[in-house]
CSV table of C-alpha atoms in Angstrom, one decimal:
chain,number,residue,atom,x,y,z
A,1,MET,CA,-24.4,-107.3,-21.4
A,2,SER,CA,-24.2,-104.2,-19.5
A,3,ARG,CA,-23.3,-102.3,-22.6
A,4,ARG,CA,-26.4,-103.5,-24.3
A,5,HIS,CA,-28.4,-102.5,-21.3
A,6,ARG,CA,-27.0,-99.0,-21.5
A,7,LEU,CA,-28.0,-98.8,-25.1
A,8,LEU,CA,-31.5,-99.6,-24.3
A,9,ILE,CA,-31.7,-97.0,-21.5
A,10,ALA,CA,-30.1,-94.2,-23.5
A,11,PRO,CA,-32.7,-94.1,-26.4
A,12,SER,CA,-35.6,-94.3,-23.9
A,13,ALA,CA,-34.1,-91.4,-21.9
A,14,ASP,CA,-33.8,-89.4,-25.2
A,15,ARG,CA,-37.4,-90.1,-26.1
A,16,PHE,CA,-38.5,-89.1,-22.6
A,17,GLY,CA,-36.6,-85.8,-22.8
A,18,ALA,CA,-37.9,-85.1,-26.2
A,19,HIS,CA,-41.4,-85.7,-24.9
A,20,LEU,CA,-40.8,-83.1,-22.2
A,21,ARG,CA,-39.6,-80.6,-24.7
A,22,ASP,CA,-42.6,-81.1,-26.9
A,23,GLU,CA,-45.0,-78.1,-26.6
A,24,ALA,CA,-48.1,-79.8,-28.0
A,25,GLY,CA,-50.4,-79.1,-25.0
A,26,ILE,CA,-49.0,-75.7,-23.9
A,27,GLY,CA,-51.5,-73.7,-26.1
A,28,LEU,CA,-54.4,-75.4,-24.4
A,29,ILE,CA,-53.1,-74.6,-21.0
A,30,GLU,CA,-52.5,-71.0,-21.9
A,31,LEU,CA,-56.1,-70.8,-23.3
A,32,LEU,CA,-57.5,-72.2,-20.1
A,33,ILE,CA,-55.6,-69.7,-18.0
A,34,ALA,CA,-56.7,-66.8,-20.2
A,35,MET,CA,-60.3,-67.9,-20.0
A,36,THR,CA,-60.1,-68.1,-16.2
A,37,ILE,CA,-58.7,-64.6,-16.0
A,38,LEU,CA,-61.3,-63.3,-18.4
A,39,ALA,CA,-64.2,-65.0,-16.4
A,40,VAL,CA,-63.0,-63.4,-13.2
A,41,ALA,CA,-62.7,-60.0,-14.8
A,42,ILE,CA,-66.2,-60.2,-16.4
A,43,SER,CA,-67.8,-61.3,-13.1
A,44,ALA,CA,-66.1,-58.3,-11.3
A,45,ILE,CA,-67.5,-55.9,-14.0
A,46,VAL,CA,-71.0,-57.4,-13.6
A,47,ALA,CA,-70.8,-56.9,-9.8
A,48,VAL,CA,-69.8,-53.3,-10.3
A,49,PHE,CA,-72.8,-52.7,-12.7
A,50,ALA,CA,-75.2,-54.3,-10.3
A,51,SER,CA,-74.1,-52.2,-7.3
A,52,SER,CA,-74.1,-49.1,-9.5
A,53,ILE,CA,-77.8,-49.7,-10.4
A,54,ALA,CA,-78.7,-50.1,-6.7
A,55,VAL,CA,-76.8,-46.9,-5.8
A,56,LEU,CA,-78.4,-44.9,-8.6
A,57,SER,CA,-81.9,-46.1,-7.6
A,58,HIS,CA,-81.3,-45.1,-4.0
A,59,ALA,CA,-79.9,-41.7,-5.0
A,60,GLY,CA,-83.0,-41.1,-7.1
A,61,LYS,CA,-85.3,-41.9,-4.1
A,62,GLU,CA,-83.2,-39.6,-1.9
A,63,GLY,CA,-83.5,-36.8,-4.4
A,64,THR,CA,-87.2,-37.1,-4.6
A,65,ALA,CA,-87.5,-37.3,-0.8
A,66,ILE,CA,-85.5,-34.1,-0.4
A,67,THR,CA,-87.8,-32.4,-3.0
A,68,LEU,CA,-90.9,-33.5,-1.1
A,69,ALA,CA,-89.5,-32.3,2.3
A,70,ASP,CA,-88.6,-29.0,0.7
A,71,ARG,CA,-92.1,-28.6,-0.7
A,72,GLN,CA,-93.6,-29.2,2.7
A,73,LEU,CA,-91.3,-26.6,4.4
A,74,GLU,CA,-91.9,-24.1,1.5
A,75,ALA,CA,-95.6,-24.3,2.4
A,76,TYR,CA,-94.7,-23.2,6.0
A,77,ARG,CA,-92.4,-20.5,4.7
A,78,SER,CA,-95.2,-19.0,2.5
A,79,MET,CA,-97.4,-18.7,5.6
A,80,PRO,CA,-97.5,-15.9,8.1
A,81,PHE,CA,-96.1,-16.9,11.5
A,82,SER,CA,-99.6,-16.8,13.1
A,83,CYS,CA,-100.8,-19.5,10.8
A,84,ILE,CA,-98.0,-21.9,11.4
A,85,PRO,CA,-99.4,-24.8,13.5
A,86,VAL,CA,-98.0,-25.3,17.0
A,87,ALA,CA,-98.7,-29.0,16.6
A,88,PRO,CA,-99.4,-31.1,13.6
A,89,SER,CA,-103.0,-32.2,13.0
A,90,THR,CA,-104.3,-29.0,14.4
A,91,SER,CA,-107.0,-27.2,12.6
A,92,LYS,CA,-106.3,-24.1,10.6
A,93,PRO,CA,-107.0,-20.8,12.4
A,94,GLY,CA,-110.0,-19.0,11.0
A,95,THR,CA,-107.9,-16.0,9.9
A,96,CYS,CA,-105.6,-18.1,7.8
A,97,THR,CA,-106.4,-18.8,4.2
A,98,THR,CA,-105.7,-22.1,2.6
A,99,ALA,CA,-102.3,-22.3,1.0
A,100,THR,CA,-102.6,-23.0,-2.6
A,101,SER,CA,-100.6,-25.9,-4.1
A,102,PRO,CA,-100.3,-27.1,-7.6
A,103,PHE,CA,-99.6,-30.6,-6.3
A,104,SER,CA,-103.2,-32.0,-5.8
A,105,GLY,CA,-103.4,-31.7,-2.1
A,106,PHE,CA,-99.7,-31.9,-1.2
A,107,PRO,CA,-98.3,-30.2,0.8
A,108,ASP,CA,-100.9,-29.7,3.5
A,109,PRO,CA,-99.3,-27.8,6.4
A,110,TYR,CA,-102.0,-28.9,8.9
A,111,SER,CA,-101.6,-32.6,8.4
A,112,ALA,CA,-99.0,-34.5,10.4
A,113,THR,CA,-98.6,-37.4,8.0
A,114,GLN,CA,-99.3,-37.3,4.3
A,115,THR,CA,-99.0,-40.0,1.7
A,116,VAL,CA,-97.8,-38.9,-1.7
A,117,SER,CA,-99.0,-41.3,-4.4
A,118,GLY,CA,-96.9,-42.4,-7.3
A,119,ALA,CA,-99.1,-40.3,-9.6
A,120,THR,CA,-98.1,-37.0,-7.9
A,121,SER,CA,-94.5,-37.7,-7.0
A,122,PRO,CA,-91.7,-36.6,-9.4
A,123,ASP,CA,-90.4,-40.1,-9.8
A,124,HIS,CA,-93.8,-41.9,-9.8
A,125,ARG,CA,-93.1,-43.8,-6.5
A,126,GLY,CA,-95.1,-43.5,-3.3
A,127,TYR,CA,-93.7,-41.7,-0.3
A,128,THR,CA,-94.9,-40.8,3.2
A,129,VAL,CA,-94.1,-37.3,4.5
A,130,ASN,CA,-94.2,-36.8,8.2
A,131,THR,CA,-94.2,-33.4,9.9
A,132,VAL,CA,-93.1,-32.9,13.5
A,133,VAL,CA,-93.3,-29.7,15.4
A,134,VAL,CA,-90.2,-30.1,17.6
A,135,ALA,CA,-90.5,-27.0,19.7
A,136,ALA,CA,-93.1,-24.2,19.7
A,137,THR,CA,-92.5,-21.2,22.0
A,138,GLY,CA,-94.2,-17.8,21.8
A,139,SER,CA,-91.9,-16.4,19.2
A,140,THR,CA,-90.2,-19.4,17.6
A,141,THR,CA,-91.4,-22.7,16.1
A,142,GLU,CA,-89.1,-25.5,15.0
A,143,ILE,CA,-90.5,-27.9,12.4
A,144,ARG,CA,-88.9,-31.1,11.1
A,145,VAL,CA,-90.1,-32.8,8.0
A,146,CYS,CA,-89.1,-36.5,7.3
A,147,VAL,CA,-89.7,-38.6,4.2
A,148,ARG,CA,-89.8,-42.4,3.8
A,149,ALA,CA,-90.5,-44.5,0.8
A,150,GLY,CA,-93.9,-46.2,0.6
A,151,SER,CA,-96.9,-45.9,2.8
A,152,VAL,CA,-96.0,-46.1,6.5
A,153,ALA,CA,-97.6,-45.0,9.7
A,154,ALA,CA,-96.5,-41.8,11.5
A,155,TRP,CA,-93.1,-41.8,13.2
A,156,ASN,CA,-91.0,-39.3,15.1
A,157,CYS,CA,-88.3,-38.7,12.4
A,158,VAL,CA,-85.9,-41.2,13.9
A,159,GLY,CA,-84.7,-44.1,11.8
A,160,GLN,CA,-84.4,-45.0,8.2
A,161,ASP,CA,-85.6,-41.7,6.6
A,162,LEU,CA,-84.7,-41.0,3.0
A,163,ALA,CA,-84.6,-37.3,3.8
A,164,HIS,CA,-85.2,-34.9,6.7
A,165,GLN,CA,-85.1,-31.2,6.9
A,166,THR,CA,-85.6,-28.8,9.8
A,167,SER,CA,-86.5,-25.1,9.7
A,168,TYR,CA,-86.9,-22.5,12.5
A,169,PHE,CA,-89.7,-19.9,12.1
A,170,SER,CA,-89.7,-16.7,14.0
A,171,SER,CA,-92.5,-14.2,14.8
A,172,ASN,CA,-90.4,-11.4,13.3
A,173,GLY,CA,-90.9,-13.0,9.9
A,174,THR,CA,-87.5,-14.7,9.4
A,175,SER,CA,-87.0,-18.4,8.6
A,176,THR,CA,-83.7,-20.1,9.1
A,177,THR,CA,-82.9,-23.6,8.0
């Protein structure tokens, strides 16, 4: 009897071992693993593209803001020292002529805060340009220009500016940035 019992066990063990050696489902498992790796790789690429778009958009805004700040300071650089305001929002001295600008009213060297509409900005977005006279002594004037996106109230050039530039003007006719 024990011999017969062994004979029954031996064939079932062979069938079990043969079943383990059978590779019928391995292809499906390999396919699932490959698809998982591919899904992770594609989601990483999509995340990189999304962040790249955001970075390029911000870089474009910064470039335009720097251009607008430079335009404002160029208006001061083209003026004689006696016409540079000692405080923003001051009226133009009578001996000073109006600086001509091809940008439909911008830059205005006598306005503390100017809103540049999307129609006149290089990238067709709205910006606010703020001019602060930091220090004005008898022979030197320090002017800081800050730019923010959108239409905002005047601020003191501290915070989330897209661009800010400072120039020093001297009565001897030199301007240093």
